[in-house]
């Protein structure tokens, strides 16, 4: 700090003894000692405050860096969420026609299943044969001379051929 040698201190002490006298010199020395002690404590306090402020500045910088990183992360997550929502919206919009078609198909299948479970009209076997073009033979013992208005003239029986031929 100050470069004062021992010789210089002796010269200052001798001058103080001559100027102040031997009665007041010890009181002045104590006062000067107390003032120097206070000055040293003040300097130490200022040094510690400066050191704390420099640490606080470092912490403030660290805090600011952490806040910047957190804000950047939050912004990135928000962008990803927005992109995901947009993709989901696009998918929902593109799937809507397919969903409507599936619902219409499902309702059509439900209608067909409902109709299939309804009892249908019974069709007589003769009607089914007639629809197929097959003519049923009259049952044995039936009157062959009787005119059947509903019979199809697809086949002729032997008795029909004898009636149709003239007898000689």
PDB file of C-alpha atoms in Angstrom:
ATOM      1  CA  UNK A   1       0.000   0.000   0.000  1.00  0.00           C
ATOM      2  CA  UNK A   2       2.142   2.862   1.225  1.00  0.00           C
ATOM      3  CA  UNK A   3       5.822   2.216   1.225  1.00  0.00           C
ATOM      4  CA  UNK A   4       6.994   3.590   4.549  1.00  0.00           C
ATOM      5  CA  UNK A   5      10.203   2.209   5.938  1.00  0.00           C
ATOM      6  CA  UNK A   6      11.145   1.823   9.572  1.00  0.00           C
ATOM      7  CA  UNK A   7      13.495   4.780   9.362  1.00  0.00           C
ATOM      8  CA  UNK A   8      10.751   7.021   8.085  1.00  0.00           C
ATOM      9  CA  UNK A   9       8.498   5.921  10.935  1.00  0.00           C
ATOM     10  CA  UNK A  10      11.187   6.905  13.460  1.00  0.00           C
ATOM     11  CA  UNK A  11      11.491  10.354  11.910  1.00  0.00           C
ATOM     12  CA  UNK A  12       7.682  10.836  12.022  1.00  0.00           C
ATOM     13  CA  UNK A  13       7.601   9.667  15.662  1.00  0.00           C
ATOM     14  CA  UNK A  14      10.371  12.079  16.686  1.00  0.00           C
ATOM     15  CA  UNK A  15       8.618  15.015  15.011  1.00  0.00           C
ATOM     16  CA  UNK A  16       5.321  14.076  16.700  1.00  0.00           C
ATOM     17  CA  UNK A  17       7.048  13.892  20.103  1.00  0.00           C
ATOM     18  CA  UNK A  18       8.514  17.354  19.653  1.00  0.00           C
ATOM     19  CA  UNK A  19       5.282  18.905  18.311  1.00  0.00           C
ATOM     20  CA  UNK A  20       2.748  17.219  20.610  1.00  0.00           C
ATOM     21  CA  UNK A  21       4.780  16.694  23.697  1.00  0.00           C
ATOM     22  CA  UNK A  22       5.040  13.616  25.860  1.00  0.00           C
ATOM     23  CA  UNK A  23       1.646  14.112  27.576  1.00  0.00           C
ATOM     24  CA  UNK A  24      -0.595  14.080  24.508  1.00  0.00           C
ATOM     25  CA  UNK A  25       1.435  11.680  22.317  1.00  0.00           C
ATOM     26  CA  UNK A  26      -0.091   8.433  23.725  1.00  0.00           C
ATOM     27  CA  UNK A  27      -3.653   9.751  23.289  1.00  0.00           C
ATOM     28  CA  UNK A  28      -2.984  10.834  19.727  1.00  0.00           C
ATOM     29  CA  UNK A  29      -1.309   7.477  18.998  1.00  0.00           C
ATOM     30  CA  UNK A  30      -4.404   5.581  20.246  1.00  0.00           C
ATOM     31  CA  UNK A  31      -6.701   7.772  18.204  1.00  0.00           C
ATOM     32  CA  UNK A  32      -4.569   7.320  15.102  1.00  0.00           C
ATOM     33  CA  UNK A  33      -4.489   3.543  15.722  1.00  0.00           C
ATOM     34  CA  UNK A  34      -8.288   3.430  16.052  1.00  0.00           C
ATOM     35  CA  UNK A  35      -8.700   5.497  12.869  1.00  0.00           C
ATOM     36  CA  UNK A  36      -6.299   3.233  10.963  1.00  0.00           C
ATOM     37  CA  UNK A  37      -8.167   0.161  12.265  1.00  0.00           C
ATOM     38  CA  UNK A  38     -11.485   1.637  11.141  1.00  0.00           C
ATOM     39  CA  UNK A  39     -10.000   2.468   7.752  1.00  0.00           C
ATOM     40  CA  UNK A  40      -8.738  -1.116   7.426  1.00  0.00           C
ATOM     41  CA  UNK A  41     -12.141  -2.544   8.363  1.00  0.00           C
ATOM     42  CA  UNK A  42     -13.812  -0.160   5.913  1.00  0.00           C
ATOM     43  CA  UNK A  43     -11.437  -1.225   3.139  1.00  0.00           C
ATOM     44  CA  UNK A  44     -12.068  -4.914   3.962  1.00  0.00           C
ATOM     45  CA  UNK A  45     -15.821  -4.280   3.936  1.00  0.00           C
ATOM     46  CA  UNK A  46     -15.607  -2.531   0.573  1.00  0.00           C
ATOM     47  CA  UNK A  47     -13.511  -5.414  -0.791  1.00  0.00           C
ATOM     48  CA  UNK A  48     -16.056  -8.008   0.381  1.00  0.00           C
ATOM     49  CA  UNK A  49     -18.938  -5.954  -1.083  1.00  0.00           C
ATOM     50  CA  UNK A  50     -17.120  -5.728  -4.407  1.00  0.00           C
ATOM     51  CA  UNK A  51     -16.448  -9.462  -4.283  1.00  0.00           C
ATOM     52  CA  UNK A  52     -20.135 -10.194  -3.511  1.00  0.00           C
ATOM     53  CA  UNK A  53     -21.247  -7.887  -6.309  1.00  0.00           C
ATOM     54  CA  UNK A  54     -18.944  -9.618  -8.755  1.00  0.00           C
ATOM     55  CA  UNK A  55     -20.350 -12.987  -7.647  1.00  0.00           C
ATOM     56  CA  UNK A  56     -23.881 -11.599  -7.910  1.00  0.00           C
ATOM     57  CA  UNK A  57     -23.091 -10.325 -11.386  1.00  0.00           C
ATOM     58  CA  UNK A  58     -21.890 -13.827 -12.260  1.00  0.00           C
ATOM     59  CA  UNK A  59     -25.065 -15.275 -10.758  1.00  0.00           C
ATOM     60  CA  UNK A  60     -27.163 -12.702 -12.597  1.00  0.00           C
ATOM     61  CA  UNK A  61     -25.463 -13.693 -15.839  1.00  0.00           C
ATOM     62  CA  UNK A  62     -26.032 -17.352 -15.009  1.00  0.00           C
ATOM     63  CA  UNK A  63     -29.650 -16.630 -14.121  1.00  0.00           C
ATOM     64  CA  UNK A  64     -30.111 -14.729 -17.390  1.00  0.00           C
ATOM     65  CA  UNK A  65     -28.521 -17.600 -19.336  1.00  0.00           C
ATOM     66  CA  UNK A  66     -30.843 -20.108 -17.662  1.00  0.00           C
ATOM     67  CA  UNK A  67     -33.874 -17.901 -18.367  1.00  0.00           C
ATOM     68  CA  UNK A  68     -32.829 -17.512 -22.011  1.00  0.00           C
ATOM     69  CA  UNK A  69     -32.403 -21.279 -22.346  1.00  0.00           C
ATOM     70  CA  UNK A  70     -35.785 -21.884 -20.685  1.00  0.00           C
ATOM     71  CA  UNK A  71     -37.478 -19.363 -22.999  1.00  0.00           C
ATOM     72  CA  UNK A  72     -35.841 -20.932 -26.058  1.00  0.00           C
ATOM     73  CA  UNK A  73     -36.948 -24.394 -24.918  1.00  0.00           C
ATOM     74  CA  UNK A  74     -40.496 -23.173 -24.240  1.00  0.00           C
ATOM     75  CA  UNK A  75     -40.644 -21.544 -27.688  1.00  0.00           C
ATOM     76  CA  UNK A  76     -39.377 -24.710 -29.350  1.00  0.00           C
ATOM     77  CA  UNK A  77     -41.917 -26.858 -27.498  1.00  0.00           C
ATOM     78  CA  UNK A  78     -44.684 -24.403 -28.421  1.00  0.00           C
ATOM     79  CA  UNK A  79     -43.668 -24.571 -32.100  1.00  0.00           C
ATOM     80  CA  UNK A  80     -43.682 -28.388 -31.958  1.00  0.00           C
ATOM     81  CA  UNK A  81     -47.107 -28.381 -30.296  1.00  0.00           C
ATOM     82  CA  UNK A  82     -48.450 -25.983 -32.928  1.00  0.00           C
ATOM     83  CA  UNK A  83     -47.036 -28.140 -35.741  1.00  0.00           C
ATOM     84  CA  UNK A  84     -48.513 -31.272 -34.164  1.00  0.00           C
ATOM     85  CA  UNK A  85     -51.908 -29.594 -33.830  1.00  0.00           C
ATOM     86  CA  UNK A  86     -51.749 -28.519 -37.483  1.00  0.00           C
ATOM     87  CA  UNK A  87     -50.869 -32.056 -38.607  1.00  0.00           C
ATOM     88  CA  UNK A  88     -53.683 -33.474 -36.465  1.00  0.00           C
ATOM     89  CA  UNK A  89     -56.089 -30.920 -37.929  1.00  0.00           C
ATOM     90  CA  UNK A  90     -54.956 -31.780 -41.475  1.00  0.00           C
ATOM     91  CA  UNK A  91     -55.383 -35.494 -40.765  1.00  0.00           C
ATOM     92  CA  UNK A  92     -58.827 -34.931 -39.277  1.00  0.00           C
ATOM     93  CA  UNK A  93     -59.814 -32.828 -42.291  1.00  0.00           C
ATOM     94  CA  UNK A  94     -58.543 -35.443 -44.774  1.00  0.00           C
ATOM     95  CA  UNK A  95     -60.146 -38.328 -42.854  1.00  0.00           C
ATOM     96  CA  UNK A  96     -63.577 -36.657 -42.629  1.00  0.00           C
ATOM     97  CA  UNK A  97     -64.784 -37.841 -46.092  1.00  0.00           C
ATOM     98  CA  UNK A  98     -63.610 -41.373 -45.318  1.00  0.00           C
ATOM     99  CA  UNK A  99     -65.373 -41.249 -41.949  1.00  0.00           C
ATOM    100  CA  UNK A 100     -68.603 -40.142 -43.631  1.00  0.00           C
ATOM    101  CA  UNK A 101     -68.259 -42.929 -46.226  1.00  0.00           C
ATOM    102  CA  UNK A 102     -67.667 -45.495 -43.482  1.00  0.00           C
ATOM    103  CA  UNK A 103     -70.730 -44.273 -41.596  1.00  0.00           C
ATOM    104  CA  UNK A 104     -72.845 -44.488 -44.738  1.00  0.00           C
ATOM    105  CA  UNK A 105     -71.505 -47.984 -45.470  1.00  0.00           C
ATOM    106  CA  UNK A 106     -72.167 -49.042 -41.896  1.00  0.00           C
ATOM    107  CA  UNK A 107     -75.747 -47.776 -42.042  1.00  0.00           C
ATOM    108  CA  UNK A 108     -76.264 -49.562 -45.396  1.00  0.00           C
ATOM    109  CA  UNK A 109     -74.854 -52.788 -43.948  1.00  0.00           C
ATOM    110  CA  UNK A 110     -77.090 -52.415 -40.904  1.00  0.00           C
ATOM    111  CA  UNK A 111     -80.101 -51.965 -43.189  1.00  0.00           C
ATOM    112  CA  UNK A 112     -79.150 -55.047 -45.228  1.00  0.00           C
ATOM    113  CA  UNK A 113     -78.600 -57.095 -42.071  1.00  0.00           C
ATOM    114  CA  UNK A 114     -81.952 -55.952 -40.749  1.00  0.00           C
ATOM    115  CA  UNK A 115     -83.667 -56.987 -43.963  1.00  0.00           C
ATOM    116  CA  UNK A 116     -81.875 -60.342 -43.931  1.00  0.00           C
ATOM    117  CA  UNK A 117     -83.158 -61.043 -40.427  1.00  0.00           C
ATOM    118  CA  UNK A 118     -86.788 -60.289 -41.393  1.00  0.00           C
ATOM    119  CA  UNK A 119     -88.888 -63.403 -42.176  1.00  0.00           C
ATOM    120  CA  UNK A 120     -89.384 -63.685 -45.903  1.00  0.00           C
ATOM    121  CA  UNK A 121     -92.451 -64.915 -47.733  1.00  0.00           C
ATOM    122  CA  UNK A 122     -92.391 -68.648 -48.197  1.00  0.00           C
ATOM    123  CA  UNK A 123     -92.283 -69.771 -51.782  1.00  0.00           C
ATOM    124  CA  UNK A 124     -93.986 -72.988 -52.708  1.00  0.00           C
ATOM    125  CA  UNK A 125     -91.728 -75.619 -54.257  1.00  0.00           C
ATOM    126  CA  UNK A 126     -94.009 -75.730 -57.352  1.00  0.00           C
ATOM    127  CA  UNK A 127     -93.457 -72.012 -57.867  1.00  0.00           C
ATOM    128  CA  UNK A 128     -89.727 -72.492 -57.609  1.00  0.00           C
ATOM    129  CA  UNK A 129     -89.848 -75.297 -60.177  1.00  0.00           C
ATOM    130  CA  UNK A 130     -92.013 -73.223 -62.470  1.00  0.00           C
ATOM    131  CA  UNK A 131     -89.631 -70.328 -62.185  1.00  0.00           C
ATOM    132  CA  UNK A 132     -86.818 -72.676 -63.165  1.00  0.00           C
ATOM    133  CA  UNK A 133     -88.747 -73.904 -66.224  1.00  0.00           C
ATOM    134  CA  UNK A 134     -89.336 -77.434 -64.958  1.00  0.00           C
ATOM    135  CA  UNK A 135     -92.848 -78.839 -65.371  1.00  0.00           C
ATOM    136  CA  UNK A 136     -93.990 -81.128 -62.621  1.00  0.00           C
ATOM    137  CA  UNK A 137     -95.744 -84.409 -63.501  1.00  0.00           C
ATOM    138  CA  UNK A 138     -99.236 -84.654 -62.138  1.00  0.00           C
ATOM    139  CA  UNK A 139     -99.493 -86.938 -59.162  1.00  0.00           C
ATOM    140  CA  UNK A 140    -100.563 -90.554 -59.780  1.00  0.00           C
ATOM    141  CA  UNK A 141    -104.272 -91.011 -59.571  1.00  0.00           C
ATOM    142  CA  UNK A 142    -105.082 -87.528 -60.713  1.00  0.00           C
ATOM    143  CA  UNK A 143    -107.795 -87.096 -63.297  1.00  0.00           C
ATOM    144  CA  UNK A 144    -106.059 -86.952 -66.622  1.00  0.00           C
ATOM    145  CA  UNK A 145    -109.104 -85.779 -68.447  1.00  0.00           C
ATOM    146  CA  UNK A 146    -109.382 -82.645 -66.448  1.00  0.00           C
ATOM    147  CA  UNK A 147    -108.238 -79.484 -68.124  1.00  0.00           C
ATOM    148  CA  UNK A 148    -105.449 -77.777 -66.195  1.00  0.00           C
ATOM    149  CA  UNK A 149    -105.513 -74.116 -66.994  1.00  0.00           C
ATOM    150  CA  UNK A 150    -102.298 -73.407 -65.123  1.00  0.00           C
ATOM    151  CA  UNK A 151    -100.188 -76.182 -66.629  1.00  0.00           C
ATOM    152  CA  UNK A 152     -97.599 -75.270 -69.175  1.00  0.00           C
ATOM    153  CA  UNK A 153     -97.778 -77.090 -72.483  1.00  0.00           C
ATOM    154  CA  UNK A 154     -94.087 -77.903 -72.421  1.00  0.00           C
ATOM    155  CA  UNK A 155     -94.445 -81.721 -72.389  1.00  0.00           C
ATOM    156  CA  UNK A 156     -97.129 -83.972 -73.682  1.00  0.00           C
ATOM    157  CA  UNK A 157     -98.120 -87.127 -71.968  1.00  0.00           C
ATOM    158  CA  UNK A 158     -99.054 -90.355 -73.827  1.00  0.00           C
ATOM    159  CA  UNK A 159    -102.730 -89.912 -73.182  1.00  0.00           C
ATOM    160  CA  UNK A 160    -102.592 -86.403 -74.685  1.00  0.00           C
ATOM    161  CA  UNK A 161    -101.055 -87.825 -77.857  1.00  0.00           C
ATOM    162  CA  UNK A 162    -103.783 -90.450 -78.259  1.00  0.00           C
ATOM    163  CA  UNK A 163    -106.505 -87.889 -77.905  1.00  0.00           C
ATOM    164  CA  UNK A 164    -104.895 -85.587 -80.394  1.00  0.00           C
ATOM    165  CA  UNK A 165    -104.497 -88.278 -83.101  1.00  0.00           C
ATOM    166  CA  UNK A 166    -107.601 -89.161 -85.148  1.00  0.00           C
ATOM    167  CA  UNK A 167    -108.739 -92.729 -84.831  1.00  0.00           C
ATOM    168  CA  UNK A 168    -109.164 -94.745 -87.887  1.00  0.00           C
TER     169      UNK A 168
END
